[in-house]
Coordinates of C-alpha atoms and ligand atoms in Angstrom, one line a residue:
M1 CA 105.7 115.3 99.3
C2 CA 108.1 117.7 100.8
G3 CA 109.3 117.6 104.4
I4 CA 109.1 120.4 106.9
V5 CA 110.7 120.8 110.2
G6 CA 110.9 123.7 112.8
A7 CA 112.4 124.3 116.2
I8 CA 112.3 126.8 119.0
A9 CA 114.9 126.3 121.7
S10 CA 117.6 127.9 123.8
R11 CA 120.3 126.3 121.7
N12 CA 121.4 126.7 118.1
V13 CA 118.6 125.0 116.1
V14 CA 120.5 124.8 112.8
P15 CA 121.9 121.3 113.5
V16 CA 118.4 120.2 114.5
L17 CA 116.9 121.5 111.3
V18 CA 119.6 120.1 109.1
D19 CA 119.5 116.7 110.8
G20 CA 115.7 116.7 110.6
L21 CA 115.7 117.6 106.9
K22 CA 118.2 114.8 106.1
R23 CA 115.8 112.3 107.7
L24 CA 112.9 113.8 105.7
E25 CA 114.7 113.7 102.4
Y26 CA 112.8 110.7 101.4
R27 CA 109.8 113.0 101.0
G28 CA 111.5 115.1 98.4
Y29 CA 115.1 115.9 97.5
D30 CA 115.3 118.4 94.7
S31 CA 116.1 121.5 96.8
A32 CA 116.3 122.4 100.5
G33 CA 116.3 125.5 102.7
I34 CA 116.2 126.9 106.2
A35 CA 115.3 130.2 107.7
V36 CA 116.6 131.2 111.1
L37 CA 116.0 134.2 113.3
V38 CA 119.4 135.8 113.9
D39 CA 119.9 139.1 115.7
G40 CA 116.5 140.4 114.8
A41 CA 116.6 139.4 111.2
I42 CA 115.4 136.4 109.2
R43 CA 118.4 134.7 107.6
R44 CA 117.7 132.2 104.9
V45 CA 119.9 129.7 103.1
R46 CA 118.5 127.7 100.1
R47 CA 120.1 125.4 97.6
V48 CA 119.1 123.3 94.7
G49 CA 120.1 119.7 95.3
R50 CA 120.4 117.7 98.5
V51 CA 120.2 118.9 102.0
A52 CA 124.0 118.3 102.4
E53 CA 124.6 121.1 99.9
M54 CA 122.4 123.5 101.8
E55 CA 124.1 122.4 105.0
N56 CA 127.5 123.3 103.7
A57 CA 126.2 126.7 102.6
A58 CA 124.6 127.3 106.0
A59 CA 127.9 126.3 107.7
A60 CA 129.9 128.6 105.4
E61 CA 127.6 131.5 106.4
G62 CA 127.9 130.5 110.1
L63 CA 124.2 130.4 110.4
S64 CA 123.0 130.0 114.0
G65 CA 119.9 130.9 116.0
F66 CA 117.3 129.7 118.5
L67 CA 114.3 129.7 116.2
G68 CA 114.0 128.3 112.7
I69 CA 112.2 126.4 110.0
G70 CA 113.3 124.1 107.2
H71 CA 112.1 122.4 104.1
T72 CA 113.1 119.7 101.7
R73 CA 111.3 120.0 98.4
W74 CA 109.8 117.8 95.6
A75 CA 108.7 120.4 93.0
T76 CA 105.1 120.8 92.1
H77 CA 104.4 124.5 91.4
G78 CA 107.5 125.9 89.7
G79 CA 110.7 124.3 88.6
V80 CA 113.6 123.2 90.7
T81 CA 115.3 126.5 91.3
E82 CA 116.6 128.4 94.3
P83 CA 113.9 131.1 94.1
N84 CA 111.3 128.3 94.3
A85 CA 112.9 126.6 97.2
H86 CA 111.4 127.1 100.7
P87 CA 111.3 128.9 103.1
H88 CA 109.4 131.7 101.4
V89 CA 109.7 135.1 102.9
S90 CA 107.4 138.1 102.8
H91 CA 108.9 141.6 103.3
D92 CA 111.9 140.1 105.1
S93 CA 109.6 139.7 108.1
I94 CA 107.6 136.5 107.7
A95 CA 109.0 133.1 106.7
V96 CA 107.0 130.0 105.8
V97 CA 107.6 126.4 104.9
H98 CA 104.8 124.4 103.4
N99 CA 104.0 120.8 102.4
G100 CA 101.0 120.4 100.2
I101 CA 99.2 122.2 97.4
I102 CA 97.2 125.4 97.6
E103 CA 94.5 125.1 95.1
N104 CA 93.3 128.7 95.1
H105 CA 96.8 130.2 94.8
E106 CA 96.0 131.9 91.5
Q107 CA 93.2 133.9 92.9
Q108 CA 95.1 134.7 96.1
R109 CA 98.1 135.7 94.0
E110 CA 95.9 138.2 92.0
A111 CA 94.4 139.6 95.2
L112 CA 97.8 140.0 96.8
R113 CA 99.2 141.6 93.7
A114 CA 96.4 144.1 93.8
L115 CA 97.5 144.9 97.4
G116 CA 101.0 145.6 96.2
Y117 CA 102.7 142.3 97.0
R118 CA 105.5 141.2 94.6
F119 CA 106.2 137.6 93.9
E120 CA 109.7 136.2 93.6
S121 CA 108.8 132.5 92.9
Q122 CA 106.3 130.4 90.9
T123 CA 105.3 128.5 94.0
D124 CA 101.8 128.3 95.6
T125 CA 103.6 128.7 99.0
E126 CA 104.7 132.3 98.5
V127 CA 101.0 133.2 98.6
I128 CA 100.9 131.9 102.2
A129 CA 103.9 134.0 103.3
H130 CA 102.3 137.2 101.8
L131 CA 98.9 136.4 103.2
V132 CA 100.2 135.9 106.7
H133 CA 102.2 139.1 106.3
Y134 CA 99.1 140.9 105.2
H135 CA 97.1 139.9 108.2
Y136 CA 100.1 140.3 110.6
Q137 CA 100.2 143.9 109.6
Q138 CA 96.7 144.4 110.9
D139 CA 97.3 143.5 114.5
G140 CA 100.7 142.0 115.0
D141 CA 99.3 138.7 116.3
L142 CA 101.3 135.9 114.4
F143 CA 98.9 133.1 115.5
A144 CA 95.8 135.1 114.5
A145 CA 97.4 136.1 111.2
T146 CA 98.2 132.5 110.4
R147 CA 94.7 131.4 111.3
R148 CA 93.2 134.1 109.0
A149 CA 95.6 133.2 106.2
V150 CA 94.8 129.5 106.3
S151 CA 91.1 130.2 106.4
E152 CA 91.5 131.8 103.0
L153 CA 93.2 128.8 101.5
T154 CA 91.8 125.8 99.8
G155 CA 93.8 122.7 99.3
A156 CA 96.2 120.8 101.5
Y157 CA 98.9 122.1 103.7
A158 CA 101.2 121.6 106.6
I159 CA 103.0 124.8 107.4
G160 CA 105.5 126.3 109.8
V161 CA 105.6 130.1 110.2
I162 CA 108.0 132.5 112.0
A163 CA 108.1 136.3 112.2
I164 CA 111.0 138.6 112.5
D165 CA 109.7 140.2 115.7
R166 CA 108.4 137.1 117.4
P167 CA 111.5 135.3 118.6
Q168 CA 109.5 133.4 121.1
Q169 CA 106.9 132.0 118.7
L170 CA 106.7 129.2 116.1
V171 CA 103.2 128.8 114.6
C172 CA 102.1 125.8 112.6
A173 CA 98.9 124.4 111.0
R174 CA 97.8 121.3 109.1
M175 CA 95.1 120.4 106.7
G176 CA 95.5 117.3 104.6
C177 CA 99.2 116.8 105.1
P178 CA 100.9 115.3 108.1
L179 CA 102.4 117.4 110.9
L180 CA 103.4 116.6 114.4
I181 CA 104.8 118.5 117.3
G182 CA 107.8 117.2 119.2
L183 CA 107.8 118.1 122.9
G184 CA 111.3 118.7 124.4
E185 CA 112.6 120.1 127.7
G186 CA 112.5 123.8 127.3
E187 CA 112.4 123.4 123.5
N188 CA 109.7 122.3 121.0
F189 CA 109.6 121.2 117.4
I190 CA 107.4 120.6 114.4
A191 CA 108.0 118.0 111.7
S192 CA 106.4 116.1 108.9
D193 CA 107.3 112.9 110.6
V194 CA 108.8 111.6 113.8
S195 CA 112.1 110.6 112.3
A196 CA 112.9 114.3 112.0
V197 CA 112.7 115.0 115.7
I198 CA 113.6 111.7 117.2
S199 CA 117.2 112.7 118.1
A200 CA 115.7 115.5 120.3
T201 CA 112.5 113.9 121.7
R202 CA 110.3 110.9 121.5
R203 CA 107.2 112.7 122.9
V204 CA 105.0 113.8 120.0
I205 CA 101.5 115.1 119.4
F206 CA 100.0 114.3 116.0
L207 CA 98.0 117.3 114.9
E208 CA 94.5 116.6 113.5
E209 CA 92.9 118.1 110.4
G210 CA 92.3 121.8 110.7
D211 CA 94.5 122.1 113.8
L212 CA 96.7 125.2 114.4
A213 CA 99.4 125.4 117.1
L214 CA 101.4 128.0 118.8
L215 CA 104.8 126.8 120.2
T216 CA 107.1 128.6 122.5
R217 CA 110.1 127.1 124.2
D218 CA 108.1 126.0 127.2
E219 CA 104.6 125.6 126.0
V220 CA 102.5 124.2 123.2
K221 CA 98.9 125.4 122.6
V222 CA 96.8 123.5 120.1
F223 CA 93.5 124.8 118.6
D224 CA 91.1 122.9 116.5
R225 CA 89.4 124.0 113.3
D226 CA 86.6 125.7 115.4
E227 CA 89.3 127.7 117.2
R228 CA 88.8 125.9 120.5
A229 CA 91.8 125.1 122.6
V230 CA 92.2 121.3 122.6
E231 CA 94.4 118.8 124.4
R232 CA 95.8 116.3 121.9
K233 CA 97.2 113.0 123.1
I234 CA 100.9 112.7 123.7
H235 CA 102.5 109.7 122.1
V236 CA 105.8 108.2 123.0
S237 CA 107.4 107.1 119.7
D238 CA 109.0 103.7 119.7
V239 CA 110.9 104.3 116.4
S240 CA 114.5 103.3 117.0
L241 CA 117.3 105.4 115.9
A242 CA 119.1 102.3 114.5
S243 CA 116.2 101.8 112.1
L244 CA 116.9 105.2 110.6
E245 CA 120.6 104.6 110.2
L246 CA 122.4 102.6 107.4
G247 CA 124.5 100.4 109.7
P248 CA 126.7 98.1 107.6
Y249 CA 124.7 98.6 104.4
S250 CA 125.5 100.8 101.4
H251 CA 121.9 101.9 100.8
F252 CA 118.7 101.9 102.7
M253 CA 117.1 99.8 99.9
Q254 CA 119.7 97.1 100.5
K255 CA 119.2 97.3 104.2
E256 CA 115.5 97.1 103.8
I257 CA 115.6 94.2 101.4
H258 CA 117.7 92.3 104.0
E259 CA 115.4 93.2 106.8
Q260 CA 112.5 91.3 105.3
P261 CA 112.8 88.1 107.4
K262 CA 112.5 90.2 110.5
A263 CA 109.9 92.5 109.1
L264 CA 107.8 89.5 108.2
S265 CA 108.3 87.8 111.5
D266 CA 107.2 91.0 113.4
T267 CA 104.2 91.4 111.2
I268 CA 102.9 87.9 111.5
E269 CA 103.8 87.6 115.2
A270 CA 100.2 88.3 116.4
V271 CA 98.8 85.9 113.7
L272 CA 101.0 83.1 114.9
E273 CA 99.9 83.7 118.5
D274 CA 96.2 84.1 118.0
G275 CA 95.5 82.4 114.6
F276 CA 93.4 84.1 111.9
V277 CA 91.0 86.0 114.1
A278 CA 89.0 89.1 113.2
G279 CA 90.5 91.0 116.1
L280 CA 93.8 91.3 114.2
F281 CA 92.1 94.1 112.2
G282 CA 91.1 96.2 115.2
P283 CA 88.5 96.2 117.9
N284 CA 85.6 96.8 115.6
A285 CA 86.5 94.0 113.2
P286 CA 84.7 91.0 114.9
A287 CA 81.4 92.9 114.5
L288 CA 82.0 94.4 111.1
L289 CA 83.9 91.8 109.1
P290 CA 81.3 89.0 109.1
T291 CA 78.7 91.2 107.4
L292 CA 80.8 91.9 104.4
T293 CA 80.3 90.0 101.1
G294 CA 83.1 91.3 98.9
V295 CA 86.3 93.4 98.8
K296 CA 87.3 96.5 96.9
I297 CA 91.1 97.2 97.1
L298 CA 92.4 100.8 96.4
A299 CA 96.1 101.6 96.2
C300 CA 98.9 103.2 94.2
G301 CA 102.3 102.0 93.0
T302 CA 103.8 99.0 94.7
S303 CA 100.9 98.8 97.2
Y304 CA 98.6 98.3 94.2
Y305 CA 100.6 95.3 93.2
A306 CA 100.2 93.9 96.7
G307 CA 96.5 94.4 96.1
L308 CA 96.6 92.6 92.8
T309 CA 98.2 89.6 94.5
A310 CA 95.6 89.7 97.2
K311 CA 92.8 89.3 94.7
Y312 CA 94.0 85.8 93.9
W313 CA 94.1 84.9 97.6
I314 CA 90.8 86.5 98.6
E315 CA 88.8 85.0 95.7
S316 CA 90.3 81.5 96.1
I317 CA 90.6 81.3 99.9
A318 CA 87.7 83.4 101.1
G319 CA 85.5 82.7 98.1
I320 CA 84.3 86.3 97.7
Q321 CA 84.6 88.8 94.9
C322 CA 87.6 91.1 95.0
D323 CA 88.3 94.1 92.7
V324 CA 91.5 96.0 92.8
E325 CA 91.8 99.5 91.5
I326 CA 94.4 102.2 91.1
A327 CA 93.3 104.8 93.5
S328 CA 93.9 107.8 91.1
E329 CA 91.6 106.1 88.5
Y330 CA 88.9 105.0 90.9
R331 CA 88.4 108.4 92.4
Y332 CA 87.4 110.0 89.1
R333 CA 84.9 107.5 87.8
E334 CA 81.2 106.8 88.4
A335 CA 82.1 103.8 90.4
W336 CA 79.5 101.2 91.3
A337 CA 79.5 100.4 95.0
D338 CA 78.1 97.6 97.1
P339 CA 77.7 98.9 100.6
D340 CA 78.6 95.4 101.9
H341 CA 81.9 95.3 100.1
L342 CA 84.8 96.1 102.4
V343 CA 87.1 98.9 101.1
V344 CA 90.7 98.0 101.7
T345 CA 93.2 100.9 101.2
I346 CA 96.8 99.7 101.1
S347 CA 99.4 102.4 101.7
Q348 CA 102.8 102.0 103.2
S349 CA 102.9 105.7 104.2
G350 CA 99.2 106.1 105.1
E351 CA 99.3 109.5 103.5
T352 CA 99.2 109.0 99.7
L353 CA 96.8 111.6 98.5
D354 CA 95.2 109.6 95.7
S355 CA 94.6 106.7 98.1
M356 CA 93.2 108.9 100.8
E357 CA 90.8 110.6 98.3
A358 CA 89.8 107.2 96.8
L359 CA 89.0 106.0 100.3
K360 CA 86.8 109.1 100.9
Y361 CA 85.2 108.7 97.6
A362 CA 84.4 105.0 98.2
K363 CA 82.7 106.0 101.5
S364 CA 80.7 108.7 99.6
R365 CA 79.6 106.0 97.1
G366 CA 78.1 104.0 100.0
H367 CA 80.8 101.5 101.1
K368 CA 80.0 101.0 104.8
T369 CA 83.3 99.7 106.1
A370 CA 86.9 100.5 105.4
L371 CA 90.1 98.7 106.4
S372 CA 93.5 100.1 105.9
I373 CA 96.8 98.2 105.6
C374 CA 99.5 100.6 106.6
N375 CA 103.0 100.8 108.0
V376 CA 102.8 104.2 109.7
R377 CA 100.8 104.5 112.9
E378 CA 98.4 107.4 113.3
S379 CA 98.8 108.4 109.6
A380 CA 95.8 109.8 107.7
I381 CA 94.5 106.7 106.0
P382 CA 94.2 104.4 109.0
R383 CA 92.6 107.3 110.9
A384 CA 89.9 107.5 108.2
S385 CA 89.2 103.8 108.4
E386 CA 87.1 101.7 110.8
L387 CA 89.5 98.8 110.7
V388 CA 93.3 98.7 110.5
F389 CA 96.1 96.3 110.2
Y390 CA 99.5 97.8 110.8
T391 CA 102.4 96.1 109.1
R392 CA 105.5 96.1 111.3
A393 CA 108.1 96.6 108.6
G394 CA 109.8 99.4 110.6
A395 CA 110.8 102.7 108.9
E396 CA 111.2 102.3 105.2
I397 CA 113.5 105.0 103.8
G398 CA 114.5 103.9 100.3
V399 CA 112.0 105.4 97.8
A400 CA 111.5 102.0 96.2
S401 CA 109.3 100.0 98.5
T402 CA 110.6 96.5 99.5
K403 CA 109.9 95.3 103.0
A404 CA 106.7 97.4 103.1
F405 CA 105.5 95.4 100.1
T406 CA 106.2 91.9 101.4
T407 CA 104.6 92.8 104.8
Q408 CA 101.6 94.1 103.0
L409 CA 101.4 90.8 101.2
V410 CA 101.3 88.8 104.5
A411 CA 98.7 91.2 105.9
L412 CA 96.5 90.7 102.9
F413 CA 97.0 86.9 103.1
T414 CA 95.9 87.1 106.7
L415 CA 92.8 89.0 105.6
A416 CA 92.0 86.4 103.0
V417 CA 92.3 83.5 105.4
T418 CA 90.4 85.3 108.2
L419 CA 87.5 86.0 105.8
G420 CA 87.7 82.4 104.6
K421 CA 87.5 81.1 108.1
M422 CA 84.5 83.3 108.9
R423 CA 82.7 82.0 105.8
G424 CA 83.3 78.4 106.8
R425 CA 85.7 77.8 103.9
V426 CA 88.8 77.4 106.1
D427 CA 88.5 74.6 108.6
A428 CA 90.9 74.0 111.5
A429 CA 93.2 71.7 109.5
A430 CA 93.4 74.3 106.7
E431 CA 94.0 77.1 109.2
A432 CA 96.8 75.1 110.8
G433 CA 98.3 74.6 107.3
Y434 CA 98.2 78.3 106.5
L435 CA 99.8 79.1 109.9
D436 CA 102.5 76.7 109.1
D437 CA 103.1 78.4 105.8
L438 CA 103.4 81.7 107.5
R439 CA 105.7 80.3 110.2
H440 CA 108.2 79.0 107.6
L441 CA 108.0 82.1 105.4
P442 CA 110.8 84.2 107.0
G443 CA 113.2 81.3 106.6
S444 CA 112.3 80.9 102.9
V445 CA 112.8 84.6 102.4
Q446 CA 116.2 84.4 104.0
H447 CA 117.0 81.5 101.7
A448 CA 116.0 83.7 98.7
L449 CA 118.2 86.5 100.1
N450 CA 121.2 84.2 100.1
L451 CA 120.9 84.1 96.2
E452 CA 122.2 87.7 96.1
P453 CA 125.7 86.9 94.6
Q454 CA 124.1 85.0 91.7
I455 CA 121.6 87.7 91.1
K456 CA 124.3 90.3 91.2
T457 CA 126.1 88.4 88.3
W458 CA 122.9 88.6 86.3
S459 CA 122.3 92.3 87.0
E460 CA 125.6 93.2 85.4
R461 CA 124.2 91.9 82.1
F462 CA 121.1 94.0 82.6
A463 CA 123.0 97.1 83.3
S464 CA 123.9 97.6 79.6
K465 CA 120.3 97.0 78.4
S466 CA 117.8 99.7 77.7
D467 CA 114.7 97.5 78.0
A468 CA 113.5 94.4 79.8
L469 CA 110.4 92.3 79.9
F470 CA 109.0 90.5 83.0
L471 CA 106.6 87.6 82.7
G472 CA 104.6 85.8 85.3
R473 CA 101.3 84.0 85.5
G474 CA 98.5 83.8 88.1
L475 CA 99.6 84.8 91.6
H476 CA 103.0 85.7 90.2
Y477 CA 101.9 88.1 87.5
P478 CA 101.8 90.9 90.1
I479 CA 105.3 90.0 91.1
A480 CA 106.4 90.4 87.5
L481 CA 104.8 93.8 87.6
E482 CA 106.6 94.7 90.8
G483 CA 109.9 93.5 89.3
A484 CA 109.4 95.7 86.3
L485 CA 108.5 98.7 88.5
K486 CA 111.5 98.2 90.7
L487 CA 113.9 98.0 87.8
K488 CA 112.5 101.0 86.0
E489 CA 112.3 103.2 89.1
I490 CA 115.8 102.8 90.4
S491 CA 117.9 101.8 87.3
Y492 CA 115.9 103.8 84.7
I493 CA 115.9 100.7 82.4
H494 CA 112.6 100.6 80.6
A495 CA 110.8 97.5 81.8
E496 CA 107.3 96.1 81.2
A497 CA 105.5 93.2 82.7
Y498 CA 103.0 90.9 81.1
P499 CA 101.0 87.9 82.1
A500 CA 103.0 85.2 80.2
G501 CA 99.9 84.1 78.4
E502 CA 99.5 87.5 76.8
L503 CA 102.9 87.4 75.2
K504 CA 101.6 86.3 71.9
H505 CA 99.1 89.1 71.7
G506 CA 101.6 91.8 71.3
P507 CA 104.8 92.0 73.4
L508 CA 106.4 89.0 71.6
A509 CA 107.0 91.5 68.7
L510 CA 109.5 93.2 71.0
V511 CA 111.6 90.1 71.7
D512 CA 115.0 89.8 70.1
S513 CA 118.4 89.0 71.4
D514 CA 118.7 92.5 73.0
M515 CA 115.7 92.1 75.2
P516 CA 116.3 90.2 78.4
V517 CA 113.1 88.4 79.5
V518 CA 112.8 87.7 83.2
V519 CA 110.4 84.9 84.0
I520 CA 108.9 84.2 87.4
A521 CA 108.4 80.4 87.2
P522 CA 107.5 78.8 90.5
N523 CA 106.6 75.2 90.7
D524 CA 102.9 75.7 90.8
S525 CA 100.0 74.5 88.6
L526 CA 100.8 77.0 85.9
L527 CA 104.4 76.0 85.5
E528 CA 103.9 73.9 82.3
K529 CA 102.0 76.8 80.7
V530 CA 104.9 79.2 81.6
K531 CA 107.4 76.8 80.1
S532 CA 105.5 77.0 76.8
N533 CA 105.6 80.7 76.9
M534 CA 109.3 80.6 77.5
Q535 CA 109.7 78.4 74.4
E536 CA 107.9 81.2 72.5
V537 CA 110.6 83.6 73.6
R538 CA 113.5 81.3 72.9
A539 CA 112.2 80.6 69.4
R540 CA 112.5 84.3 68.7
G541 CA 116.1 84.5 70.0
G542 CA 115.1 86.1 73.3
E543 CA 117.4 85.5 76.3
L544 CA 115.6 84.1 79.4
F545 CA 116.4 84.8 83.0
V546 CA 114.3 82.5 85.0
F547 CA 113.5 82.5 88.7
A548 CA 112.4 79.0 89.4
D549 CA 111.9 77.0 92.6
L550 CA 114.3 74.4 93.7
D551 CA 111.8 71.7 92.7
S552 CA 110.8 73.3 89.3
H553 CA 112.5 70.7 87.2
F554 CA 114.3 73.2 85.0
S555 CA 117.6 73.0 83.4
E556 CA 119.8 75.8 82.1
S557 CA 120.5 75.7 78.3
D558 CA 121.7 78.1 75.7
G559 CA 120.0 81.4 76.3
V560 CA 118.1 80.1 79.4
H561 CA 119.6 81.1 82.7
V562 CA 118.1 79.8 85.9
I563 CA 118.3 80.9 89.5
R564 CA 116.5 78.7 92.0
T565 CA 114.7 80.1 95.0
P566 CA 113.8 77.6 97.8
R567 CA 111.4 74.7 97.3
H568 CA 108.0 75.9 96.3
V569 CA 106.3 77.4 99.4
G570 CA 102.7 77.1 98.2
V571 CA 100.3 80.0 98.2
L572 CA 102.8 82.4 99.9
S573 CA 105.2 81.9 97.0
P574 CA 104.8 85.5 95.7
V575 CA 106.4 86.7 98.9
V576 CA 109.5 84.6 98.2
H577 CA 109.6 85.5 94.5
A578 CA 109.5 89.2 95.3
I579 CA 113.0 89.0 96.8
P580 CA 115.0 88.1 93.7
V581 CA 113.3 90.8 91.6
Q582 CA 114.1 93.4 94.2
L583 CA 117.8 92.3 94.3
L584 CA 118.0 92.3 90.5
A585 CA 116.8 95.9 90.4
Y586 CA 119.1 96.9 93.2
H587 CA 122.2 95.5 91.7
A588 CA 121.3 96.7 88.1
A589 CA 120.9 100.2 89.5
L590 CA 124.2 99.9 91.4
A591 CA 125.9 98.8 88.2
R592 CA 124.5 101.8 86.3
G593 CA 125.6 104.1 89.1
T594 CA 122.1 105.6 89.8
D595 CA 121.1 107.0 93.2
V596 CA 119.4 103.9 94.4
D597 CA 117.6 105.4 97.5
K598 CA 116.6 108.6 95.8
P599 CA 115.8 107.9 92.2
R600 CA 115.4 110.9 89.9
N601 CA 112.0 112.6 89.8
L602 CA 110.4 110.4 92.5
A603 CA 109.6 110.7 96.2
K604 CA 108.5 108.1 98.7
S605 CA 105.4 109.9 100.0
V606 CA 103.2 111.3 97.3
T607 CA 100.8 113.8 98.9
V608 CA 99.9 115.5 95.6
E609 CA 97.6 114.3 92.8
Ligands
LIG1 C1 105.3 106.2 95.7 C2 106.5 105.4 96.2 C3 106.1 103.9 96.0 C4 104.8 103.5 96.6 C5 103.7 104.5 96.2 C6 102.4 104.3 97.0 O1 105.2 106.2 94.4 O2 107.7 105.7 95.5 O3 107.2 103.1 96.5 O4 104.5 102.2 96.3 O5 104.1 105.8 96.3 O6 102.7 104.7 98.3 P1 102.0 104.2 99.6 O7 102.7 104.9 100.7 O8 100.6 104.6 99.5 O9 102.1 102.7 99.7

């Protein structure tokens, strides 16, 4: 969480910092700040609230300078207050921005207090500012002082550091949190992700774990954890500026929901060209995938629900065992591991700390091979995996995941069929059928998107409710879970999901005329069972909102409202049924007037435990 940005240039960097922070706001948005070197002094502006508030304050102060750092915060250590907002400054002479968590901050704080340092915040970051200051006092070398300071830290960090008397230097370091360097003409930048620098440059260097770098206007020197000068590869980012703008939409979430046909087409393009081949999962996959006998999926949040859906596909299509675990649970238990079970880490961002740590833990327990399914190239989780499948959803900015989720689903479906083919369970005719299913999917998703006006009408009725129940069975139970998660995270309506067959074992007690019950009821082999479960709700006065397929043979009746998605699309039906629950949550949130793209207390990229 938290986004950092920094710039050294021969122009005013304040607009660069502010623009960069706005693009990084998805990483945290409870307070923001910048520190700029102005006429031999570090001038700092911080505000609780959004970057725009800090921007106004900086404009009012006429802040302008050629060197600066900025930060947008998602509070971990210390409440949401201005003194806790970054940058943190030591003795008016060192300023630091930090993303991550310093685990030994208590000990360092004690040691620094004993040296006479006074703390103005409750953050772990202030420790870094004072530590750098302490070492800087020794020999006036900012880079060396930063290196010494980070060597005394345990935990995770991406930091940017400036000093009052070093107008030509911007120092940065990373360990466990993303950080890249943007290379400009006579100006250079640091940022948590490429969106923050893309208006200035597309040429970026992704720092590796333990790297430190010294930036001047004309030069970038990178050193690895062993203090050796290293050359890191320069990437030319293909992120389009349009993908970072709202265009005609009101919210990024709405835009991203509507981008799903294209996101899916882009993600399956290679599958449609080459068929279900191991090479889709990276150059090592043809050698590694055939030796594997089971799958262990690790993920958090929406990505976990993608994993739950995949379990159905992997066990039925590939015919091998598949376990799915919440990463933060898995990493702290004495997990049994079969070395021949493929570890699949699903992460939109590729940097979720719990997922990353779960992956490392799985490796330490003996799993031989790891595959990551990720939407962000060169992020930490794919880099720690032998195999990778990059979804091509494009930048996802709304905190609630939508297009990342459905593209994860098709990636996992592709994995299931590929494994099934390798194991002789998917013959040429079946493969052709699955390819056909994939080919038609973007069209069916578009059809589901066209239901938006009807779903909006429903959502107005949800807006006044305080609770909602979501039901699904089989492949669509994870979609019920995802629907409940979407609704609660952006509209703040309490929502729970159950497998419809479990209703009678407890949740039925909650059902009355005040509790809307959303049912995912596609025309599959479980439809008759779902219908019985719906009767159980109706008999208790519950009002049903049913997402059925065109061919589900359902009719509306008193207390039973039905919206029909396209004809049943077979095994890929969960992808189509994800759309209406996303739209329902979006419009319910709109009706309640919440901040759809930046729901309270949440952040998109969760790099803390
Ligand atoms: C956060 C986001 C969710 C996301 C989850 C996992 O909670 O708000 O949208 O599903 O993290 O993120 P990942 O990047 O690992 O998929």
